[in-house]
Coordinates of N, CA and C in Angstrom, one line a residue:
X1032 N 87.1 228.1 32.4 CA 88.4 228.8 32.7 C 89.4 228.5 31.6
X1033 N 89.8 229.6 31.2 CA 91.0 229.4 30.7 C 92.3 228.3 30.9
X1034 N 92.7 227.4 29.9 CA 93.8 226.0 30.4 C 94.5 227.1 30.5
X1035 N 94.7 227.9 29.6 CA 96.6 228.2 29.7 C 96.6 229.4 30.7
X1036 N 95.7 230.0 31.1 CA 95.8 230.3 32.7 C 96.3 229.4 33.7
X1037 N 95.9 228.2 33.6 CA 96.0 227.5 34.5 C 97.5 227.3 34.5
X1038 N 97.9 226.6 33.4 CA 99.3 226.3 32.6 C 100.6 227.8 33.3
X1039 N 99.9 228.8 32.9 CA 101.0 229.8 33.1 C 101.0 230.0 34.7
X1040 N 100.1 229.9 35.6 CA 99.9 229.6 37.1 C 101.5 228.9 37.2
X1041 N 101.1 227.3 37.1 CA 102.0 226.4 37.2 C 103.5 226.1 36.9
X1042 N 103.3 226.8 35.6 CA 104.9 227.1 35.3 C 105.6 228.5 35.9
X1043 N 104.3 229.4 36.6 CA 104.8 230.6 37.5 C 105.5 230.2 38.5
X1044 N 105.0 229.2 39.3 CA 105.1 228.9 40.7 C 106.4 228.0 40.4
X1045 N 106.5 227.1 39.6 CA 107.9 226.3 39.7 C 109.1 227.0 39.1
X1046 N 108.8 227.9 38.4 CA 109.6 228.7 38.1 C 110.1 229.5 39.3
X1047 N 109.7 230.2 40.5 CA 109.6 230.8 41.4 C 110.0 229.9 41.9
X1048 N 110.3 228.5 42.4 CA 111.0 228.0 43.3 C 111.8 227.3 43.2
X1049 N 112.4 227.2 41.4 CA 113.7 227.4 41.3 C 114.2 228.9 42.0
X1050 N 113.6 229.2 41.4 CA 114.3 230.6 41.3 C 115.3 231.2 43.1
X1051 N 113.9 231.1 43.6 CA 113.9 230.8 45.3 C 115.5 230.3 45.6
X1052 N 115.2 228.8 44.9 CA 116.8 227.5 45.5 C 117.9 228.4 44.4
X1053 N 117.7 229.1 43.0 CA 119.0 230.0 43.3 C 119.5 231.3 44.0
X1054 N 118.6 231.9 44.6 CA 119.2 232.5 45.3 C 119.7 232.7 47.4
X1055 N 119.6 231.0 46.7 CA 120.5 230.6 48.7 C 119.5 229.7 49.1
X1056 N 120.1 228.7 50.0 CA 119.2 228.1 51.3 C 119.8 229.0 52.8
X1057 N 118.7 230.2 52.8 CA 118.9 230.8 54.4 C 117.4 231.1 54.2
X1058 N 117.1 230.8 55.5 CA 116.1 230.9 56.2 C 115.3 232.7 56.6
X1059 N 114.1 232.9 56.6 CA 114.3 234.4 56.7 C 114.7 234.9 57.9
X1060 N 114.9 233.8 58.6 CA 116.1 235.2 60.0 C 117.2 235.1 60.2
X1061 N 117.5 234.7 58.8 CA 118.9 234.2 58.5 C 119.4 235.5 57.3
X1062 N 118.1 235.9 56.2 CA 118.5 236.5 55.6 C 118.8 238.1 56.0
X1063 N 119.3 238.8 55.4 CA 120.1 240.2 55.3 C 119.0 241.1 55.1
X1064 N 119.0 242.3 55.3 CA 117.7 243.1 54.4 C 117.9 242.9 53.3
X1065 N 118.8 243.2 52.2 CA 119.0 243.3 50.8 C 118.1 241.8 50.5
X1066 N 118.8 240.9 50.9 CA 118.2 239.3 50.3 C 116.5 239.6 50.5
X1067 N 115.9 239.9 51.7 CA 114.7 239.8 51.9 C 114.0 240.5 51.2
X1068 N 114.5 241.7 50.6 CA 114.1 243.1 49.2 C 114.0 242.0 48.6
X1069 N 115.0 241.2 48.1 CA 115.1 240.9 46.5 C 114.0 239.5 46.5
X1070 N 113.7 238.8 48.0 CA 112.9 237.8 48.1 C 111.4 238.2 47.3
X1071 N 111.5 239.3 48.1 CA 109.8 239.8 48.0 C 109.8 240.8 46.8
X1072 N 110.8 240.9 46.3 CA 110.9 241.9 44.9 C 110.0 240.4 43.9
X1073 N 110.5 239.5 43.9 CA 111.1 238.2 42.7 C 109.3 237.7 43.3
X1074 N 108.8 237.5 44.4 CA 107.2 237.1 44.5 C 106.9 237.8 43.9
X1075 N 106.7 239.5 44.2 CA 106.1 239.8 43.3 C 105.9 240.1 42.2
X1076 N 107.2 240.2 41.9 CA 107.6 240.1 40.0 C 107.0 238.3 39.5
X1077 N 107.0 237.8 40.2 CA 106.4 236.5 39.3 C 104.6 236.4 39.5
X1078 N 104.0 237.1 40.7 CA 102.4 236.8 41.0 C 101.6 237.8 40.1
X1079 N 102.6 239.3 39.9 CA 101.9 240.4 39.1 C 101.0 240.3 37.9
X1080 N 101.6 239.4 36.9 CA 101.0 238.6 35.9 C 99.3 237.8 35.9
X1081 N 99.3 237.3 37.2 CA 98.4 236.5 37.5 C 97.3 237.3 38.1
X1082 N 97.6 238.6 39.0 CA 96.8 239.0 39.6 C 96.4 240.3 39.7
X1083 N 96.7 240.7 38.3 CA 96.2 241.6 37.6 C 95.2 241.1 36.8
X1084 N 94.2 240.2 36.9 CA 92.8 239.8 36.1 C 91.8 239.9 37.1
X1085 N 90.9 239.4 36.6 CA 90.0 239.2 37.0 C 90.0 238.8 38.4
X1086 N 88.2 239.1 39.8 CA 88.6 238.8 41.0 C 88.8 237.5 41.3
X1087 N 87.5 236.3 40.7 CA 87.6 235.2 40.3 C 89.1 234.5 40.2
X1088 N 90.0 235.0 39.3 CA 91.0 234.4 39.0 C 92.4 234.3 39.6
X1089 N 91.9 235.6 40.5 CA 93.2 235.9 41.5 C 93.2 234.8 42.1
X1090 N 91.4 234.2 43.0 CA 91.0 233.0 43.8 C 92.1 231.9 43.0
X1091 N 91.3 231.7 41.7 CA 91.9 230.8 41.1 C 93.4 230.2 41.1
X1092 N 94.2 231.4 41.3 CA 95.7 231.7 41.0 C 96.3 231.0 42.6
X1093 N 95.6 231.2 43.3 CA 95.8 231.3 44.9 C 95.4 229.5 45.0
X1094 N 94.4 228.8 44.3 CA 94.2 227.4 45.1 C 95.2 226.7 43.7
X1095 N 95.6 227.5 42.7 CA 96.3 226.0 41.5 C 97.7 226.5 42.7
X1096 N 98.1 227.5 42.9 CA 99.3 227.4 43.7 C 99.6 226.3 44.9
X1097 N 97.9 226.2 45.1 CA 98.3 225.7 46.7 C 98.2 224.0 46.2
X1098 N 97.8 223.7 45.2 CA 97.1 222.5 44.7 C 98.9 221.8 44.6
X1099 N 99.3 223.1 43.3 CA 100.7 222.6 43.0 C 101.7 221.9 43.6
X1100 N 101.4 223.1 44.9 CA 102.7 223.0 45.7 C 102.5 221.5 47.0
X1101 N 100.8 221.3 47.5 CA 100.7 219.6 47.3 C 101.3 218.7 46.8
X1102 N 101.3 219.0 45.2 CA 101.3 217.7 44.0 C 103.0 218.1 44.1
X1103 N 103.7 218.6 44.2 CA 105.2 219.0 44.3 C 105.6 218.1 45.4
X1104 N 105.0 218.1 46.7 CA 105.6 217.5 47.6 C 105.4 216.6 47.8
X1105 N 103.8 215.8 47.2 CA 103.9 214.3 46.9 C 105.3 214.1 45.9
X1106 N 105.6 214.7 45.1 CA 105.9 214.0 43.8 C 107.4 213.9 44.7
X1107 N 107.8 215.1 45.3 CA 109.2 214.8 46.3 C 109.3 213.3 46.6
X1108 N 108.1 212.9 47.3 CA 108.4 211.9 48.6 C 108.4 210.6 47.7
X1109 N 107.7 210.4 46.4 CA 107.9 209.2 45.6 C 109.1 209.2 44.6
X1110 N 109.5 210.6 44.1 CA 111.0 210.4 43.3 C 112.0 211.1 44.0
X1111 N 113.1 211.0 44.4 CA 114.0 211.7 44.9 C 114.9 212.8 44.4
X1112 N 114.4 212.4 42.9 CA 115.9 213.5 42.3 C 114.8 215.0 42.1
X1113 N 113.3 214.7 42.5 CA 112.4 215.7 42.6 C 113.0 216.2 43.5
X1114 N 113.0 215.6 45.0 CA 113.7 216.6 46.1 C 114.8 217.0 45.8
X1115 N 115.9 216.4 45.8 CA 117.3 217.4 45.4 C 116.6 218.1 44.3
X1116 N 116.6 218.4 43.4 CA 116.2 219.2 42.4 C 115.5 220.4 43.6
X1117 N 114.3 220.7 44.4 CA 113.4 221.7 44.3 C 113.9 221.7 45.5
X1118 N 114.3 221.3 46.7 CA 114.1 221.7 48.2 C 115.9 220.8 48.1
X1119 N 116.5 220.6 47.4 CA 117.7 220.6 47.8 C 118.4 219.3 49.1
X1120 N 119.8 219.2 49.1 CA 120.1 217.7 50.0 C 121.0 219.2 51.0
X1121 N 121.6 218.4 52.3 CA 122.2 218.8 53.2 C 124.0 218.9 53.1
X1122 N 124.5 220.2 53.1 CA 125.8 220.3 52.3 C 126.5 220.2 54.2
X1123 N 127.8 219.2 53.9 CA 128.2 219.1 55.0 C 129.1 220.3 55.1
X1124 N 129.3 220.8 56.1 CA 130.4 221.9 55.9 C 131.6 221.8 57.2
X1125 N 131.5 221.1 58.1 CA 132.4 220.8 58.9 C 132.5 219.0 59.0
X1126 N 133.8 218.6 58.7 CA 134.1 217.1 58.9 C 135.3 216.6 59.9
X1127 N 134.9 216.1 60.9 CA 136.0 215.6 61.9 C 136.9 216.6 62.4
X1128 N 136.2 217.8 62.9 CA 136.4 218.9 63.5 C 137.0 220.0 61.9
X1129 N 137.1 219.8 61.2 CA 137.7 220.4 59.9 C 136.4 221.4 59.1
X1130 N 137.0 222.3 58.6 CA 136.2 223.3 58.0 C 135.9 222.9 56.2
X1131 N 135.2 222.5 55.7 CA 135.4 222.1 54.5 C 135.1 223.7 53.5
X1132 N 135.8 224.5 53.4 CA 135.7 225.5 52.1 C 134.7 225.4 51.6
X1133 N 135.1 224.3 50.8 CA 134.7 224.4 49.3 C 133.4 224.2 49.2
X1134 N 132.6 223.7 50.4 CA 131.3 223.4 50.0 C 130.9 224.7 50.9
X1135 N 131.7 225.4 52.0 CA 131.0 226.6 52.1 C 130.9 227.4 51.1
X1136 N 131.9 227.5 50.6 CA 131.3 228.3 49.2 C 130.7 228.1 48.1
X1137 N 130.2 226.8 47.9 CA 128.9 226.3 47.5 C 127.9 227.0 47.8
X1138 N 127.4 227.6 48.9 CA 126.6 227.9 49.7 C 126.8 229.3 50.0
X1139 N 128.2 230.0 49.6 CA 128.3 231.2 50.0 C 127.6 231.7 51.2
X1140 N 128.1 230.9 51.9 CA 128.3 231.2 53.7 C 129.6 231.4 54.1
X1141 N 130.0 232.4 54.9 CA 131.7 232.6 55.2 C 131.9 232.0 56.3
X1142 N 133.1 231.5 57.2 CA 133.7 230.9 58.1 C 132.8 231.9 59.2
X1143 N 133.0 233.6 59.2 CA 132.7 233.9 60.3 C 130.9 233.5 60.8
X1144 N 130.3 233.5 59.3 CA 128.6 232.8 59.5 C 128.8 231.4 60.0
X1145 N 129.2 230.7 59.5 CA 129.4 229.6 60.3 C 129.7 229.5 61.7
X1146 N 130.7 230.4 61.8 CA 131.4 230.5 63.6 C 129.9 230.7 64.1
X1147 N 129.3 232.0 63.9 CA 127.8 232.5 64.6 C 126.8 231.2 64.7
X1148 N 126.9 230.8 63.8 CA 125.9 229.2 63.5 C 126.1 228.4 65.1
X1149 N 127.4 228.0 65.0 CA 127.6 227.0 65.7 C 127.9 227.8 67.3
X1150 N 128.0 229.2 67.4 CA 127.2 229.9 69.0 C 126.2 229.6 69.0
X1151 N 125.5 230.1 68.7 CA 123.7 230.0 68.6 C 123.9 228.7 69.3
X1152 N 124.0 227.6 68.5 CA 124.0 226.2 69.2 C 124.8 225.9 70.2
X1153 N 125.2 226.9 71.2 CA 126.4 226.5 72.0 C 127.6 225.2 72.0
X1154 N 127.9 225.9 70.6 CA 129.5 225.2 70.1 C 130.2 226.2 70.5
X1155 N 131.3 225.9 71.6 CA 132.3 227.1 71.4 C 133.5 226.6 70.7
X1156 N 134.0 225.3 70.4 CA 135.0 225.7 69.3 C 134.9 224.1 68.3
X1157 N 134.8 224.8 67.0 CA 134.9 224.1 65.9 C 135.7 222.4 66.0
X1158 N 136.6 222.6 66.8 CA 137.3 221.3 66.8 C 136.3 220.1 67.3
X1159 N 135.3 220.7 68.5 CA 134.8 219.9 69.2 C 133.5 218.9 68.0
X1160 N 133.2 219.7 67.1 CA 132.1 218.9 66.3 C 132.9 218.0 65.1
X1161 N 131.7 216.8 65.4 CA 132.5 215.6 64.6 C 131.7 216.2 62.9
X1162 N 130.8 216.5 63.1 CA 130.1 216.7 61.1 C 129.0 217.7 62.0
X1163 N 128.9 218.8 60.9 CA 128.2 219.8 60.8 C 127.6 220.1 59.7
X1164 N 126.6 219.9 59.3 CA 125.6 220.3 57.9 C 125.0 221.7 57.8
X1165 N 125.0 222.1 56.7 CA 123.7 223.1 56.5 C 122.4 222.6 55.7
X1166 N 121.6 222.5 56.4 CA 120.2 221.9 55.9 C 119.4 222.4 54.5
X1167 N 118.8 222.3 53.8 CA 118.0 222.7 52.9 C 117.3 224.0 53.8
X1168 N 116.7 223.9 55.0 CA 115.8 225.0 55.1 C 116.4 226.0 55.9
X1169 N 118.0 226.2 55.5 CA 119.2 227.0 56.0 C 119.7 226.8 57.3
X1170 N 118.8 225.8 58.0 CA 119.3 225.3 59.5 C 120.6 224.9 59.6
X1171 N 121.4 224.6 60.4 CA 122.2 224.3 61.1 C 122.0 222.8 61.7
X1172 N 122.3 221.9 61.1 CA 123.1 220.4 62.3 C 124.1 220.0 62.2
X1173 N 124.2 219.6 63.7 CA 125.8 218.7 64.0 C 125.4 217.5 65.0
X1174 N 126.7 217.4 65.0 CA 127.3 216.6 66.0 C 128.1 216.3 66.4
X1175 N 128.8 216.3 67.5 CA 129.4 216.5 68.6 C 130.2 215.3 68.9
X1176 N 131.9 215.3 68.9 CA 132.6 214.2 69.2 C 132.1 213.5 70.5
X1177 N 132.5 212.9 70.6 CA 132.2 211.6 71.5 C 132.6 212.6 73.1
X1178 N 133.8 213.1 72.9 CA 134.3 213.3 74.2 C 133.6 214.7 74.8
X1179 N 132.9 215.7 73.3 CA 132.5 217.0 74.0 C 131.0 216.7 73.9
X1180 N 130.8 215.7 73.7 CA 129.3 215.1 74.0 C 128.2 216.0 75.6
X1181 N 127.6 216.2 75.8 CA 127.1 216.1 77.2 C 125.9 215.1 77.8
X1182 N 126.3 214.6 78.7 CA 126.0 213.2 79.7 C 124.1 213.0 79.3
X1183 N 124.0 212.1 78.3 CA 122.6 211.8 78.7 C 121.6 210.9 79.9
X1184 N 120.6 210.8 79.5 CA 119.6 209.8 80.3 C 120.6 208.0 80.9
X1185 N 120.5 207.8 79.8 CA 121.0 206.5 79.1 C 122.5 206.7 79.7
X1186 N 122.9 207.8 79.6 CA 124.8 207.2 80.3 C 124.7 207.4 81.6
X1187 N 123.8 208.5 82.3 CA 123.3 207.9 84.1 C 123.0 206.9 84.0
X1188 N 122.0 206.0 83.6 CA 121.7 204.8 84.2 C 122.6 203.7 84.1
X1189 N 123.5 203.5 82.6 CA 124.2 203.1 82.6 C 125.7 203.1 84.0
X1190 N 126.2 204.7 84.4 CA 126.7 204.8 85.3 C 126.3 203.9 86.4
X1191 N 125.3 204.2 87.0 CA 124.0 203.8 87.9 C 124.3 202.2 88.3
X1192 N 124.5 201.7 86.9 CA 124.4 200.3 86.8 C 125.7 200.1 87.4
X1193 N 126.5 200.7 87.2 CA 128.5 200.2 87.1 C 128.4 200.4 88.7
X1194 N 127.8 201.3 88.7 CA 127.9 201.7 90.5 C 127.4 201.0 91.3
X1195 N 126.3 199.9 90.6 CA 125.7 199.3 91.5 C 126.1 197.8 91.7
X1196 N 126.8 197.6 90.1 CA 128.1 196.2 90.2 C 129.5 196.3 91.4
X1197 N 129.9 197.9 91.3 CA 131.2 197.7 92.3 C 130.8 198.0 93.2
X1198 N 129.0 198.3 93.8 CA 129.1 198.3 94.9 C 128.9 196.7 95.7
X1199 N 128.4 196.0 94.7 CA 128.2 194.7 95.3 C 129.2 193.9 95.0
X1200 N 130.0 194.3 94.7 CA 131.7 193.4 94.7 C 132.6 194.2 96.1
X1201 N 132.2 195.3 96.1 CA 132.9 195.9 97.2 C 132.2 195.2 98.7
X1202 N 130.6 195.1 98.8 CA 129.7 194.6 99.9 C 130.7 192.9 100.1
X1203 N 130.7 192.0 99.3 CA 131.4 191.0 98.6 C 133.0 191.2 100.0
X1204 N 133.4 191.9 99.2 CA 135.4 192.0 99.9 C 134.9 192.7 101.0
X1205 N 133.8 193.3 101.6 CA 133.3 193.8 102.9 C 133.3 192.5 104.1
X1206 N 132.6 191.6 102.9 CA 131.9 190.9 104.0 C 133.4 189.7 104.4
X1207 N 134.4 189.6 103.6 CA 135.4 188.7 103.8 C 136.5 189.5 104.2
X1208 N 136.3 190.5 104.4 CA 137.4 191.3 105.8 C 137.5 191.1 107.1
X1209 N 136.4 190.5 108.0 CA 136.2 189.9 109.1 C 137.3 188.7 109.4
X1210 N 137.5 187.7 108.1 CA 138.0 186.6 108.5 C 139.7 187.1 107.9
X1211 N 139.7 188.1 106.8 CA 141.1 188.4 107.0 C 141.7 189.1 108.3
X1212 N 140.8 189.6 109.0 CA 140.9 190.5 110.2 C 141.2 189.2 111.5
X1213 N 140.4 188.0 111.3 CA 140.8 187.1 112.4 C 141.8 186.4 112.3
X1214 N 142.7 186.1 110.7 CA 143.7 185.6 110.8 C 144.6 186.3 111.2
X1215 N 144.4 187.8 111.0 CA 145.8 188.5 111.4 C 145.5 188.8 112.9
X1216 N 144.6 188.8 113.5 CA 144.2 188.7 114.9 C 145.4 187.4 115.6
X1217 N 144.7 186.4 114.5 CA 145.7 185.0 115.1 C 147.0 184.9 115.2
X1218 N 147.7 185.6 113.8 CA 148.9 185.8 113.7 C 149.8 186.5 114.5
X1219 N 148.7 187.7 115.0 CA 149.2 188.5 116.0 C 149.7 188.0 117.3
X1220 N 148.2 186.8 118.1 CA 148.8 186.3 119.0 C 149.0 185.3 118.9
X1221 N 149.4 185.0 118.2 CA 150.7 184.1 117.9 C 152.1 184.4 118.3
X1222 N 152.5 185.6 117.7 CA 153.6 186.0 117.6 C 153.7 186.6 119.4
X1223 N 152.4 187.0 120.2 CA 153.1 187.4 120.9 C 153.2 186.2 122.2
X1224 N 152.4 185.4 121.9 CA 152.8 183.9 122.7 C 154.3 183.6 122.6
X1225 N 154.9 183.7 121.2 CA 156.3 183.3 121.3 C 156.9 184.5 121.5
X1226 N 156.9 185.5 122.0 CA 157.4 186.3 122.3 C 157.7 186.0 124.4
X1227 N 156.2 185.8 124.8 CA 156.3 185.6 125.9 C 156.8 184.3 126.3
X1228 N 157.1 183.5 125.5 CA 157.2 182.0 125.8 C 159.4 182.3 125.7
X1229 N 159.3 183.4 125.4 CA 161.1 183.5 125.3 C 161.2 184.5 126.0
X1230 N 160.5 185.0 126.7 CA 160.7 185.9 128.0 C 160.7 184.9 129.0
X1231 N 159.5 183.8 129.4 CA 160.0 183.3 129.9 C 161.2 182.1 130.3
X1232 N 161.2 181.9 129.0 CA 162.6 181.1 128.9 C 163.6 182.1 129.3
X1233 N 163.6 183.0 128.8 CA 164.8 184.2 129.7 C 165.1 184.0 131.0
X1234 N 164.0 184.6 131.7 CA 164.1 184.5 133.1 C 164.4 182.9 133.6
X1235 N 163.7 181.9 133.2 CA 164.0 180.6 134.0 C 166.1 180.8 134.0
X1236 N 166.4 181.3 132.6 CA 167.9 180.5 132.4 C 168.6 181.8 133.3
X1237 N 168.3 182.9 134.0 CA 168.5 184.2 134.5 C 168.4 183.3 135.7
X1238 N 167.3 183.0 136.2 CA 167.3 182.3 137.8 C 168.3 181.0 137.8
X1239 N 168.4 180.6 137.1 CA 169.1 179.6 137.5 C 170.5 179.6 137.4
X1240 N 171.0 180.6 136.8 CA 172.6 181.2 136.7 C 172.5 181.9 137.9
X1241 N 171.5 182.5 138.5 CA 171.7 183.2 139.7 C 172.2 182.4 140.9
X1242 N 171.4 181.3 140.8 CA 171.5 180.2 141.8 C 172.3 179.2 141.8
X1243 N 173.3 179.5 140.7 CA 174.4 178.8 140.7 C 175.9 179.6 141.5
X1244 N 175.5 180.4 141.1 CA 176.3 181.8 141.5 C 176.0 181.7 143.5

């Protein structure tokens, strides 16, 4: 086989995905028709070269691509400036409910693509997300202030737990209402012992003025 077949394979394909990372990180159901012309215009303007030979070589053209694009993604996961370089880092685009511009248009994405982003994800308003990214593979992630959070696993049980502390402090002041209830029982007749104990002191001092009389 021809090396510099091989050679021009390789420098096809990395060429081609530069090429790819300049023109956007959107996903294809993200992209427009125009973008997706020009996607599949730019494959095949880079594969034509290759697969206009021989039938043999087309095979050939088809496993150094797939070999490549292996040896690419190893080489990602052991150097890092490989990954930014070819598959790109995650551009924040909303911070502490704020819209950051300037890196949307890094990205030449507009406010109103973004607004649609964060429907999809049932965000209804921008204030509520604490940081919002656009991903390398044109996705969409956030995350959600503390307070427009919605209730997980972990904060029921948590709940669960609190509920089951004040209910046994409540069982607790249940069970020592009985004896608050019999001092004020006592207190009660108490008060009405001396109530009747000056009733009858009434009447004795009533009869006996009568009987002076």
């Amino acid at each position: 086989m021809d090396i510099n077949f091989i050679w021009q394979t390789v420098i096809t394909f990395i060429f081609g995905v530069l090429a790819l990372r300049l023109a956007g990180r959107k996903s294809l159901s993200q992209m427009t028709a125009a973008e997706t012309i020009v996607m599949i215009a730019v494959g095949t303007i880079l594969i034509e070269p290759l697969v206009g030979k021989e039938l043999w070589k087309t095979f050939a053209a088809v496993i150094i691509v797939i070999a490549t694009l292996y040896l690419l993604e190893s080489a990602q996961i052991r150097w890092r400036f490989l990954e930014r370089l070819f598959s790109g880092t995650s551009i924040v685009v909303i911070e502490h409910g704020q819209i950051k511009l300037d890196n949307l248009k890094k990205i030449r994405l507009t406010v109103h693509q973004l607004e649609m982003h964060l429907r999809q994800s049932s965000v209804a308003k921008i204030e509520e997300v604490e940081y919002a990214t656009i991903e390398p593979n044109g996705q969409l992630g956030y995350t959600l202030k503390e307070a427009a959070q919605s209730v997980t696993k972990s904060d029921i049980e948590m709940i669960m737990k609190m509920l089951q502390t004040i209910e046994k402090q409540l069982g607790t002041a249940g069970r020592l209402r009985p004896y608050e209830n019999s001092a004020d029982n006592l207190a009660a007749n108490d008060n009405k012992k001396q109530a009747a104990a000056q009733d009858t002191l009434f009447r004795e001092v009533e009869e006996s003025s009568t009987k002076k009389l």
